[in-house]
Short mmCIF file of C-alpha atoms in Angstrom, two decimals:
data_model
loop_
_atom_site.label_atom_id
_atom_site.label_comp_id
_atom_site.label_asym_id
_atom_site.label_seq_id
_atom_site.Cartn_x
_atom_site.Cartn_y
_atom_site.Cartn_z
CA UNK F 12 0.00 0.00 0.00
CA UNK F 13 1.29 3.64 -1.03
CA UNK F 14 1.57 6.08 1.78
CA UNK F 15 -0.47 9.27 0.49
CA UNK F 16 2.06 11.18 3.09
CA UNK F 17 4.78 10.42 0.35
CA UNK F 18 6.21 12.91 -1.74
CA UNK F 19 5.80 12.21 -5.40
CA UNK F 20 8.39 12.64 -7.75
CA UNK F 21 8.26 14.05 -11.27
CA UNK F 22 6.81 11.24 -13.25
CA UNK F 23 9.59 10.02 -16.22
CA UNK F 24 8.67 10.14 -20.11
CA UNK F 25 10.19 8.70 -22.97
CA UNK F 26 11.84 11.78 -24.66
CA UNK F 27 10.97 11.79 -28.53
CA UNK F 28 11.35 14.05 -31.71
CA UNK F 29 8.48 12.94 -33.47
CA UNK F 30 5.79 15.29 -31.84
CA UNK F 31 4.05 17.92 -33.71
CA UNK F 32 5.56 21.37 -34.84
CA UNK F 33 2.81 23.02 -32.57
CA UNK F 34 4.13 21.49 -28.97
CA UNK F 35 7.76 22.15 -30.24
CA UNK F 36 6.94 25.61 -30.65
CA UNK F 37 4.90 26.00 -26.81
CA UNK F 38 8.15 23.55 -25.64
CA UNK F 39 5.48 20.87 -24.15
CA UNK F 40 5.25 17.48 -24.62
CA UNK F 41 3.25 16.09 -27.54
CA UNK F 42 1.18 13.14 -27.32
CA UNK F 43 1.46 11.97 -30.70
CA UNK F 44 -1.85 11.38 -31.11
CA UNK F 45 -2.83 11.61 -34.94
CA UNK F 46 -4.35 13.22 -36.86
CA UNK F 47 -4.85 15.75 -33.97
CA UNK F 48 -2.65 15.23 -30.60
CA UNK F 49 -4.81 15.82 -27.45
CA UNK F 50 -2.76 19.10 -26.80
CA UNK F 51 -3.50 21.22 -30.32
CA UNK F 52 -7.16 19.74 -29.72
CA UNK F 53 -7.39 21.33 -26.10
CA UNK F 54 -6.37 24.55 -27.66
CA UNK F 55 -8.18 24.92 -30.77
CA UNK F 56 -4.68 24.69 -32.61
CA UNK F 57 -4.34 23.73 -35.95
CA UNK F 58 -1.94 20.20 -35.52
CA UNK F 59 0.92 19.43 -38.25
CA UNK F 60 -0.02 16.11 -37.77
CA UNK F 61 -3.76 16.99 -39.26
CA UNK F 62 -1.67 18.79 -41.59
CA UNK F 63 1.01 16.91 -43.03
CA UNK F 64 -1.55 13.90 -42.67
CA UNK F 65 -3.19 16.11 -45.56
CA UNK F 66 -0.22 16.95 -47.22
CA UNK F 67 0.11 13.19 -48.14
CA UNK F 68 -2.69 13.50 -50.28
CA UNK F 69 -2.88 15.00 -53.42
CA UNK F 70 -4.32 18.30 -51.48
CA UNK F 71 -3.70 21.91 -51.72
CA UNK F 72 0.46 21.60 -51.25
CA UNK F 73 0.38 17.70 -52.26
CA UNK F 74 3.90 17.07 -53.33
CA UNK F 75 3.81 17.87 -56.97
CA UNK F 76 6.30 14.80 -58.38
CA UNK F 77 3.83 12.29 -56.64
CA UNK F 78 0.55 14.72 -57.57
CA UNK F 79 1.66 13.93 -61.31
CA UNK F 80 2.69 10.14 -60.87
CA UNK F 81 -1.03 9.61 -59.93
CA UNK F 82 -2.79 12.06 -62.39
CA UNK F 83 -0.66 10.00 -65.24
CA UNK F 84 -2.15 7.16 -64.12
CA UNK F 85 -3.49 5.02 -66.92
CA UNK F 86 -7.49 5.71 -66.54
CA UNK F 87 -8.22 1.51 -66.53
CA UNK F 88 -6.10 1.43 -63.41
CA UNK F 89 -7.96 4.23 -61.97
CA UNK F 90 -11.42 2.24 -62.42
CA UNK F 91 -12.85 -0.10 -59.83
CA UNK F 92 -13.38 -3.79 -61.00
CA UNK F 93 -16.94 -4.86 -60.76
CA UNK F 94 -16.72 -8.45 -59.25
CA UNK F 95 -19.94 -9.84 -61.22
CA UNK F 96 -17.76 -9.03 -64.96
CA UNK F 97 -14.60 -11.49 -65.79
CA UNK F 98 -13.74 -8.72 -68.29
CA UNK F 99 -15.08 -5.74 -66.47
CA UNK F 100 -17.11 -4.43 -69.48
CA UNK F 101 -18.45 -1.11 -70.16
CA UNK F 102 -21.88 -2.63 -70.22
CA UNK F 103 -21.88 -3.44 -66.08
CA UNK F 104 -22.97 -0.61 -63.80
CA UNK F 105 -19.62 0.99 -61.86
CA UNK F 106 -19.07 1.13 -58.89
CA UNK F 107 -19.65 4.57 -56.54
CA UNK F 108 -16.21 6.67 -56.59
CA UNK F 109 -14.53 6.40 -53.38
CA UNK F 110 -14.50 9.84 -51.37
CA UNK F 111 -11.35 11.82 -52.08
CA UNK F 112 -8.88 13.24 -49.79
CA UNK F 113 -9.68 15.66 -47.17
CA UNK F 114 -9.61 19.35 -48.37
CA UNK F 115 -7.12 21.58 -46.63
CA UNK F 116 -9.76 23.72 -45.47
CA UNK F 117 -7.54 26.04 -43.63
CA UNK F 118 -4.88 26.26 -46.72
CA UNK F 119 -8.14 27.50 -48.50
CA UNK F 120 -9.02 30.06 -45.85
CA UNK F 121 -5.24 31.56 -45.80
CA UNK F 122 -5.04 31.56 -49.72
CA UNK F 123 -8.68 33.30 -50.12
CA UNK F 124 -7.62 35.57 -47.45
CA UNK F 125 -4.41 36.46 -49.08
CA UNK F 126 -6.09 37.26 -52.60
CA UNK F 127 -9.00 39.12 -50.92
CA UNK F 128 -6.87 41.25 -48.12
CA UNK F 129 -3.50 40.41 -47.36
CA UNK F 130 -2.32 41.29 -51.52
CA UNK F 131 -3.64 44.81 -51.24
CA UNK F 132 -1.60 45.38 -48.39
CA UNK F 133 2.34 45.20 -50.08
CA UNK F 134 1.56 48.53 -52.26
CA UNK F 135 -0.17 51.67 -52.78
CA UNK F 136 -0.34 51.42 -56.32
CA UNK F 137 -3.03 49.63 -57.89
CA UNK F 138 -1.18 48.00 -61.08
CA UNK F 139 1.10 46.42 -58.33
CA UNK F 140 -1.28 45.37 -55.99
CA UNK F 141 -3.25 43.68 -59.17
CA UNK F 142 0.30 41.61 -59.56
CA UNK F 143 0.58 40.19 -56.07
CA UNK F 144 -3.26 39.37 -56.02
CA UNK F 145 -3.03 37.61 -59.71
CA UNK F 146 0.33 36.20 -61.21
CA UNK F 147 1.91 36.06 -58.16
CA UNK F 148 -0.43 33.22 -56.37
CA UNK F 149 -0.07 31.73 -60.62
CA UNK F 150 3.60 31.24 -60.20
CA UNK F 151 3.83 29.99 -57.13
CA UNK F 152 1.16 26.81 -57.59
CA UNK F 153 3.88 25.84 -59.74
CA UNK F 154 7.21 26.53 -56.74
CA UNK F 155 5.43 25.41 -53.52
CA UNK F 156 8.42 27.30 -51.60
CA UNK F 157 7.00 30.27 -53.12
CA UNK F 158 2.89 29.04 -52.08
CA UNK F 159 3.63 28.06 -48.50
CA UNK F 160 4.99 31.71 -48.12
CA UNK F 161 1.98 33.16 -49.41
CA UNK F 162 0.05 31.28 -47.18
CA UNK F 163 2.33 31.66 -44.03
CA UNK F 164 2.35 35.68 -44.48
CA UNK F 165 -1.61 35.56 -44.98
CA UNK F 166 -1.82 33.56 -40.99
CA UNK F 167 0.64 36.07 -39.82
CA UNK F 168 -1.62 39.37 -41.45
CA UNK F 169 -5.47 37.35 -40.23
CA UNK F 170 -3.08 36.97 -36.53
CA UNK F 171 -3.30 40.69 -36.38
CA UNK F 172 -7.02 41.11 -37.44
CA UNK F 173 -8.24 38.37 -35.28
CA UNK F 174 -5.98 38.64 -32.70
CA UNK F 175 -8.63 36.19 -30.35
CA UNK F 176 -7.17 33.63 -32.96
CA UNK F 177 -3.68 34.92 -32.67
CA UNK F 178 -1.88 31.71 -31.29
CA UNK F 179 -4.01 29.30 -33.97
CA UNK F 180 -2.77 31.82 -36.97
CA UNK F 181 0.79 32.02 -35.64
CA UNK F 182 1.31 28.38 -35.21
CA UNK F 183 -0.32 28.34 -39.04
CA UNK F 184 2.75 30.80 -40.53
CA UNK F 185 5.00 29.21 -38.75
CA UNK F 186 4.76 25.68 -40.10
CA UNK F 187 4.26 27.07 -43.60
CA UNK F 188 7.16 29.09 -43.29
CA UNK F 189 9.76 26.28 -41.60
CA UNK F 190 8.43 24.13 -44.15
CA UNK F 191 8.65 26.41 -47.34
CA UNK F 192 12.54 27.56 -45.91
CA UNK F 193 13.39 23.83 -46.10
CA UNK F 194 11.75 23.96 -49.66
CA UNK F 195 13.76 27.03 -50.77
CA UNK F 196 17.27 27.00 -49.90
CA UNK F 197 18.58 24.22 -51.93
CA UNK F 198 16.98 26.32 -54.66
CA UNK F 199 18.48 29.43 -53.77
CA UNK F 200 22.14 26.88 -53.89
CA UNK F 201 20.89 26.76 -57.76
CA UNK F 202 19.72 29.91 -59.15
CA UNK F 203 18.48 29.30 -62.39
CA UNK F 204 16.57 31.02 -65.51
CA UNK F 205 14.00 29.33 -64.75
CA UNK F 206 13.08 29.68 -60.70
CA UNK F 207 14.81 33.06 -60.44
CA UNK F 208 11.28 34.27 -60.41
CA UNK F 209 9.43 32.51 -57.66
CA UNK F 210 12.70 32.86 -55.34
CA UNK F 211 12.72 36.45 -56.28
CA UNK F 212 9.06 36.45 -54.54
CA UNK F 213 10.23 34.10 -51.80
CA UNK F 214 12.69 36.29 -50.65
CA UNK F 215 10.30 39.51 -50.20
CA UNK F 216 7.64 37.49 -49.00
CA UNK F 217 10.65 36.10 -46.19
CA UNK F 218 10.82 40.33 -45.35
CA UNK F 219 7.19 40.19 -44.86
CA UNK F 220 6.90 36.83 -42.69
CA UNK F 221 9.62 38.22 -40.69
CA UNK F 222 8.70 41.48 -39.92
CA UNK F 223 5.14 40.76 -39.15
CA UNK F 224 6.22 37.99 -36.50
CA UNK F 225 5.53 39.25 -32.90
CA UNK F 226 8.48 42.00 -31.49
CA UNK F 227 10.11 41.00 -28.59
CA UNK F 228 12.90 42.11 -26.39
CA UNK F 229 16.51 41.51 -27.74
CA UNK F 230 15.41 40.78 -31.04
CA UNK F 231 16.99 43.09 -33.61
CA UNK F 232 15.30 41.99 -36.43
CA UNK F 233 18.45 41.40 -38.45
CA UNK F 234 20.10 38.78 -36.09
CA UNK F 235 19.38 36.06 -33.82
CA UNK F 236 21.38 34.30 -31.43
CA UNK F 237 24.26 36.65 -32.51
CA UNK F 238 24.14 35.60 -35.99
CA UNK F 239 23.17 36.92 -39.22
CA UNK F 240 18.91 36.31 -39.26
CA UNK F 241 18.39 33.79 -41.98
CA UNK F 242 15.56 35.61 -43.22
CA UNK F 243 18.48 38.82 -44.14
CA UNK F 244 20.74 36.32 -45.66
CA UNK F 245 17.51 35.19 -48.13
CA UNK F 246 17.06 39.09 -49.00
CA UNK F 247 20.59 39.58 -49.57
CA UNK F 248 20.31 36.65 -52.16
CA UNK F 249 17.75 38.54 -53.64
CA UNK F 250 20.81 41.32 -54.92
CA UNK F 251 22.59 37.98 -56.37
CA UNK F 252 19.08 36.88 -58.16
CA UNK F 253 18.98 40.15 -59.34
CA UNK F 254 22.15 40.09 -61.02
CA UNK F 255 22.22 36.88 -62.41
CA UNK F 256 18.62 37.07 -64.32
CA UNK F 257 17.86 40.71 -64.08
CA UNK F 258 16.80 41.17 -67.89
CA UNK F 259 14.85 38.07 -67.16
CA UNK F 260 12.96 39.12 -64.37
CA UNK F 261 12.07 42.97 -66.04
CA UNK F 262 10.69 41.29 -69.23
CA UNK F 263 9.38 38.65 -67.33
CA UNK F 264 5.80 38.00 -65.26
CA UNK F 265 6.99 40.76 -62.70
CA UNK F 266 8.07 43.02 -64.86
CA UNK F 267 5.77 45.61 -63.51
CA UNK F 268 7.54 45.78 -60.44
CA UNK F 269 10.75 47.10 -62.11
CA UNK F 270 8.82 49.31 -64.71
CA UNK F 271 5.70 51.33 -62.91
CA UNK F 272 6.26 54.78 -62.66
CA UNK F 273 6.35 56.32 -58.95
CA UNK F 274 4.16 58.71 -57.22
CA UNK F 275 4.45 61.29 -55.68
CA UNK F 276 2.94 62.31 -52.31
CA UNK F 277 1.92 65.24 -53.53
CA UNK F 278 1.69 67.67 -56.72
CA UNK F 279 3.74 70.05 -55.75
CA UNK F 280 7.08 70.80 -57.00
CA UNK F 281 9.95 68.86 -55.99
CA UNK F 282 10.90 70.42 -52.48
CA UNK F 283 14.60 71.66 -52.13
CA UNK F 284 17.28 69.34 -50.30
CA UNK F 285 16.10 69.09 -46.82
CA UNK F 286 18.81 69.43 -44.10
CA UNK F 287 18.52 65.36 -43.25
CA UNK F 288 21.46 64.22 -45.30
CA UNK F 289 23.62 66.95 -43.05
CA UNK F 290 23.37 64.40 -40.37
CA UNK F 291 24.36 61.75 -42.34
CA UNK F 292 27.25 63.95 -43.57
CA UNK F 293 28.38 64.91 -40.31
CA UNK F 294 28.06 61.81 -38.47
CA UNK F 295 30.62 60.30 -41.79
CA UNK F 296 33.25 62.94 -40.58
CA UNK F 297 32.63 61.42 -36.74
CA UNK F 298 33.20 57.82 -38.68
CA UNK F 299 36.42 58.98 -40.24
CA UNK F 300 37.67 60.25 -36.85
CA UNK F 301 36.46 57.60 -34.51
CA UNK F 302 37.24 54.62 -36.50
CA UNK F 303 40.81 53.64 -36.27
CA UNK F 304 41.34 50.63 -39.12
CA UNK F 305 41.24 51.90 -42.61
CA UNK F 306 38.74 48.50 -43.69
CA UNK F 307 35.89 49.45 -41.15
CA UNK F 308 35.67 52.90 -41.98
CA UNK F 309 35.43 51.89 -45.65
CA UNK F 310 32.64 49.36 -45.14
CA UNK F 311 31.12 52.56 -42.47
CA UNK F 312 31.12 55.10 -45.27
CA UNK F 313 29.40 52.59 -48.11
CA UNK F 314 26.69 51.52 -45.64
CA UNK F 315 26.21 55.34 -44.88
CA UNK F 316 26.52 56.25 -48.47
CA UNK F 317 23.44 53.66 -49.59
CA UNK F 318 21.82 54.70 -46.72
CA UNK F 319 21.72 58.41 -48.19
CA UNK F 320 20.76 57.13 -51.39
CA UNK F 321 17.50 55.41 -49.20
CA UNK F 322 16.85 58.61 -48.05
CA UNK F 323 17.22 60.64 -51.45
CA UNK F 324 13.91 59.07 -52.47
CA UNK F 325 12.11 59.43 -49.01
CA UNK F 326 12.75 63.37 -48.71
CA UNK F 327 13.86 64.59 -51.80
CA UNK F 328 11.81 63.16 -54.05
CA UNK F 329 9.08 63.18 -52.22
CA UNK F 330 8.01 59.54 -53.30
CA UNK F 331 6.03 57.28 -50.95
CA UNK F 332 8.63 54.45 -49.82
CA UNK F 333 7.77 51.31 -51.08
CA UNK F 334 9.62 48.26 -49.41
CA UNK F 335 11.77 47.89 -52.30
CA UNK F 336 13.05 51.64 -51.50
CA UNK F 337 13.79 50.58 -47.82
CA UNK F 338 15.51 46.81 -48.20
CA UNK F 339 17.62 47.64 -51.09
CA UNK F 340 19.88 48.97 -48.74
CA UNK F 341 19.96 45.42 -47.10
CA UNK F 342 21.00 44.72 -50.34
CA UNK F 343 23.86 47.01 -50.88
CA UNK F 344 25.80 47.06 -47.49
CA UNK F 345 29.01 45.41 -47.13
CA UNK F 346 28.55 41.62 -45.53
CA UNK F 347 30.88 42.58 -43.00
CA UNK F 348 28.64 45.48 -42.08
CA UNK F 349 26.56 42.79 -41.08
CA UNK F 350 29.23 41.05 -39.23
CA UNK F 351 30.44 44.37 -37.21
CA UNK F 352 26.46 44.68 -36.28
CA UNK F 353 26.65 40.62 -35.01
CA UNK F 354 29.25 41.86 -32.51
CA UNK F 355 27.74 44.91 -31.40
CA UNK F 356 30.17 47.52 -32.83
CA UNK F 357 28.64 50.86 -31.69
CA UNK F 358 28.94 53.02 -34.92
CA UNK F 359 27.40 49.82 -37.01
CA UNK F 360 24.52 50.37 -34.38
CA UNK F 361 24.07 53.77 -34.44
CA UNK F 362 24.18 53.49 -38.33
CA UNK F 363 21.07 50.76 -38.04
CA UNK F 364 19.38 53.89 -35.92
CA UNK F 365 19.27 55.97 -39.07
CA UNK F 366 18.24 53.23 -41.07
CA UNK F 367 14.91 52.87 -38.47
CA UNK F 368 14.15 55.98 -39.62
CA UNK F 369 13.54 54.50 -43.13
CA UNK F 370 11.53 51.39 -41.76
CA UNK F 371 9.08 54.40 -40.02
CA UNK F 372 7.92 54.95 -43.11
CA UNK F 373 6.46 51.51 -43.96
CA UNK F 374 4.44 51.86 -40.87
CA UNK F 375 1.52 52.14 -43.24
CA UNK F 376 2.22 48.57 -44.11
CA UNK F 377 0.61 46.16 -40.98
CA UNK F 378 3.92 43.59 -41.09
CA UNK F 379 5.89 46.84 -40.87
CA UNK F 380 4.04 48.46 -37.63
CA UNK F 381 6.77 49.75 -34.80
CA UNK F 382 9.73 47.74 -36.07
CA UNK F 383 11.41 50.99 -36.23
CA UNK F 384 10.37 51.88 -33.21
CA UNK F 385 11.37 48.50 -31.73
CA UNK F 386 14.91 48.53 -33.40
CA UNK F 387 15.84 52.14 -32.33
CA UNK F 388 14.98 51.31 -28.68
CA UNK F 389 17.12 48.02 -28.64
CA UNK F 390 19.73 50.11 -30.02
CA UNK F 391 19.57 52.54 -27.46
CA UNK F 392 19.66 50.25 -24.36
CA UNK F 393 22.33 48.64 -26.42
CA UNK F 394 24.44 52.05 -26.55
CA UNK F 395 25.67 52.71 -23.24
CA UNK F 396 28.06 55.98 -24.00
CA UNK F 397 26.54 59.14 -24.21
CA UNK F 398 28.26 59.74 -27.27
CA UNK F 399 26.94 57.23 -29.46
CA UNK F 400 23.98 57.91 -27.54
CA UNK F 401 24.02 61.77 -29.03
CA UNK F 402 24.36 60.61 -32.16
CA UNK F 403 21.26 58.74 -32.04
CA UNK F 404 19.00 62.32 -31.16
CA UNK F 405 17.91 62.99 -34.61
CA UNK F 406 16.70 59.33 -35.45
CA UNK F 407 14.74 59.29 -32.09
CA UNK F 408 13.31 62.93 -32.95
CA UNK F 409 12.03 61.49 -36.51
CA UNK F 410 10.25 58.42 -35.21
CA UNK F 411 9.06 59.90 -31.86
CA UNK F 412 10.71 57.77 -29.97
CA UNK F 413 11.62 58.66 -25.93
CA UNK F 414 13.32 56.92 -24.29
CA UNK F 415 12.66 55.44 -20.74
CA UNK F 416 14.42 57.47 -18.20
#
């Protein structure tokens, strides 16, 4: 007989990889029940296991080598004998069809959602916003890298507008995106003529997925862990897409992207330079001084100079930023920018300040809502110095940032 005085200790478990991506993600332990484990079921939470059970069949995201083994088929293989008929004539009534597969209902709800909503949301301009509502969903039913993507940044945008659905939606983008990463990168090792496109969309869908995910402390968008964010190493292979098929992708199915003509905010005449770019000028000449090795202030002064460049078509222009206008300077910076940011190096951090200035101004985009905001602040509680700190007045005046005192 047990004494019920006895302490009891923690209860052992078999330890096991196999559960679903939804208890990895809350860190509990999964039953492994199929095609729902008890836990997602408790919750409300769309289960992988209900998922990939799905993705088995030829569904939605069916795997499209063994989608075409059965569509080629021969059709006699396809048809049911009829017991009663040695030959199985024509003549003999047929049996009833089996029931096919189980529709991926919620695949179906992200994907309407995207072409409905979540499309009009990337652009002001309605030529564009035509493109990622129409051909873009059309090429990517044929790169399902390119379709999970869609459907991961549609959870992460209906997350936002439901938000008493938030942790079902969440757990929805992040499967589609793990899954379409895994999909994608031995593509991106082989760059050809003929995916160039969909990766090209992969990669600003990534900037989407990843700026729309929830902020939290520490995280500076552009690393993790203290390493380079995977999602900024996709973008950045966007610049070597771009150069390897660029005449293919302007006369190709996104060709409006590289052609429409920009608008302006307003119709007035283009204002004079604004006194912005003297901050970027003088804080240069405090880069010149302050750095000491002739390489770092060489990779400073190019990040600062495509930085200007970003901000030529903000102020001076007058053009609405697109988020072409803001990541292209992703694009351009020196990799061991990146590198001197991994490690903290304050004038690579007080650079990234100026450049939340730029991601302010996609704030009309949902994904894009207080990342700048978010960034700056890391980088200020990052900056310890009063120095660097000074430096970082003007980007804090332009967002509206204070901080904590």
């Amino acid at each position: 007989m047990h004494n019920n005085s006895t302490i009891k200790g923690r209860r052992s478990h078999r330890k096991s990889r196999s559960g679903c991506q939804q208890c990895k993600l809350r860190k509990v332990k999964c039953g492994e029940e199929k095609p729902t484990c008890g836990n997602c079921k408790r919750h409300g939470v769309h289960c992988s296991f209900a998922l990939s059970t799905r993705m088995a069949e030829p569904s939605l995201l069916g795997d499209q080598n063994s989608f075409s083994s059965q569509t080629s088929t021969p059709q006699s293989d396809c048809r049911p004998s009829n017991p009663s008929s040695p030959s199985g004539g024509a003549s003999q009534p047929q049996m009833a069809a089996a029931p096919g597969p189980e529709l991926a209902i919620a695949d179906l709800e992200l994907l309407h959602h995207y072409s409905t909503s979540t499309a009009y949301t990337f652009s002001f301009h309605p030529v564009i916003q035509t493109l990622w509502r129409i051909e873009v969903p059309q090429i990517a039913f044929k790169a399902p890298y390119t379709l999970r993507a869609i459907l991961a940044v549609s959870a992460l945008h209906l997350a936002v507008l439901r938000p008493e659905k938030q942790e079902r939606y969440i757990s929805q983008a992040s499967y589609h995106h793990e899954a379409s990463l895994k999909l994608a990168t031995p593509e991106i090792a082989n760059i050809t003529y003929d995916n160039c496109t969909p990766l090209f969309l992969f990669s600003a869908l990534s900037s989407f997925i990843c700026c729309a995910k929830p902020l939290k402390m520490g995280n500076f968008l552009l690393w993790e862990d203290h390493e380079i964010a995977n999602w900024l190493m996709i973008i950045r292979g966007t610049g070597t897409i771009i150069d390897f098929a660029e005449e293919s992708l302007k006369t190709g199915p996104l060709r409006t992207l590289f052609s429409v003509h920009r608008q302006r905010h307003d119709h007035s005449e283009i204002p004079e330079p604004p006194t912005q770019h003297r901050f970027l000028e003088d804080f240069r000449r405090f880069v010149l001084h302050e750095a000491t090795d002739d390489h770092e202030k060489q990779v400073y002064c190019d990040a600062i100079f495509h930085l200007g460049t970003c901000f030529t078509i903000c102020f001076e222009k007058g053009w609405r930023l697109e988020t072409s206008d803001v990541f292209r300077w992703l694009l351009r910076v020196p990799h061991d920018f990146l590198v001197f940011l991994k490690e903290y190096r304050p004038l690579s951090m007080v650079i990234l300040g100026y450049f939340c200035v730029l991601l302010h101004q996609l704030e009309w985009i949902w994904c894009m809502k207080g990342c700048g905001t978010h960034i700056l602040s890391q980088i200020y509680n990052q900056l310890r110095e009063p120095v660097y700190r000074a430096w970082l007045q003007w980007p804090m005046e332009q967002i509206g940032f204070l901080p904590p005192r």
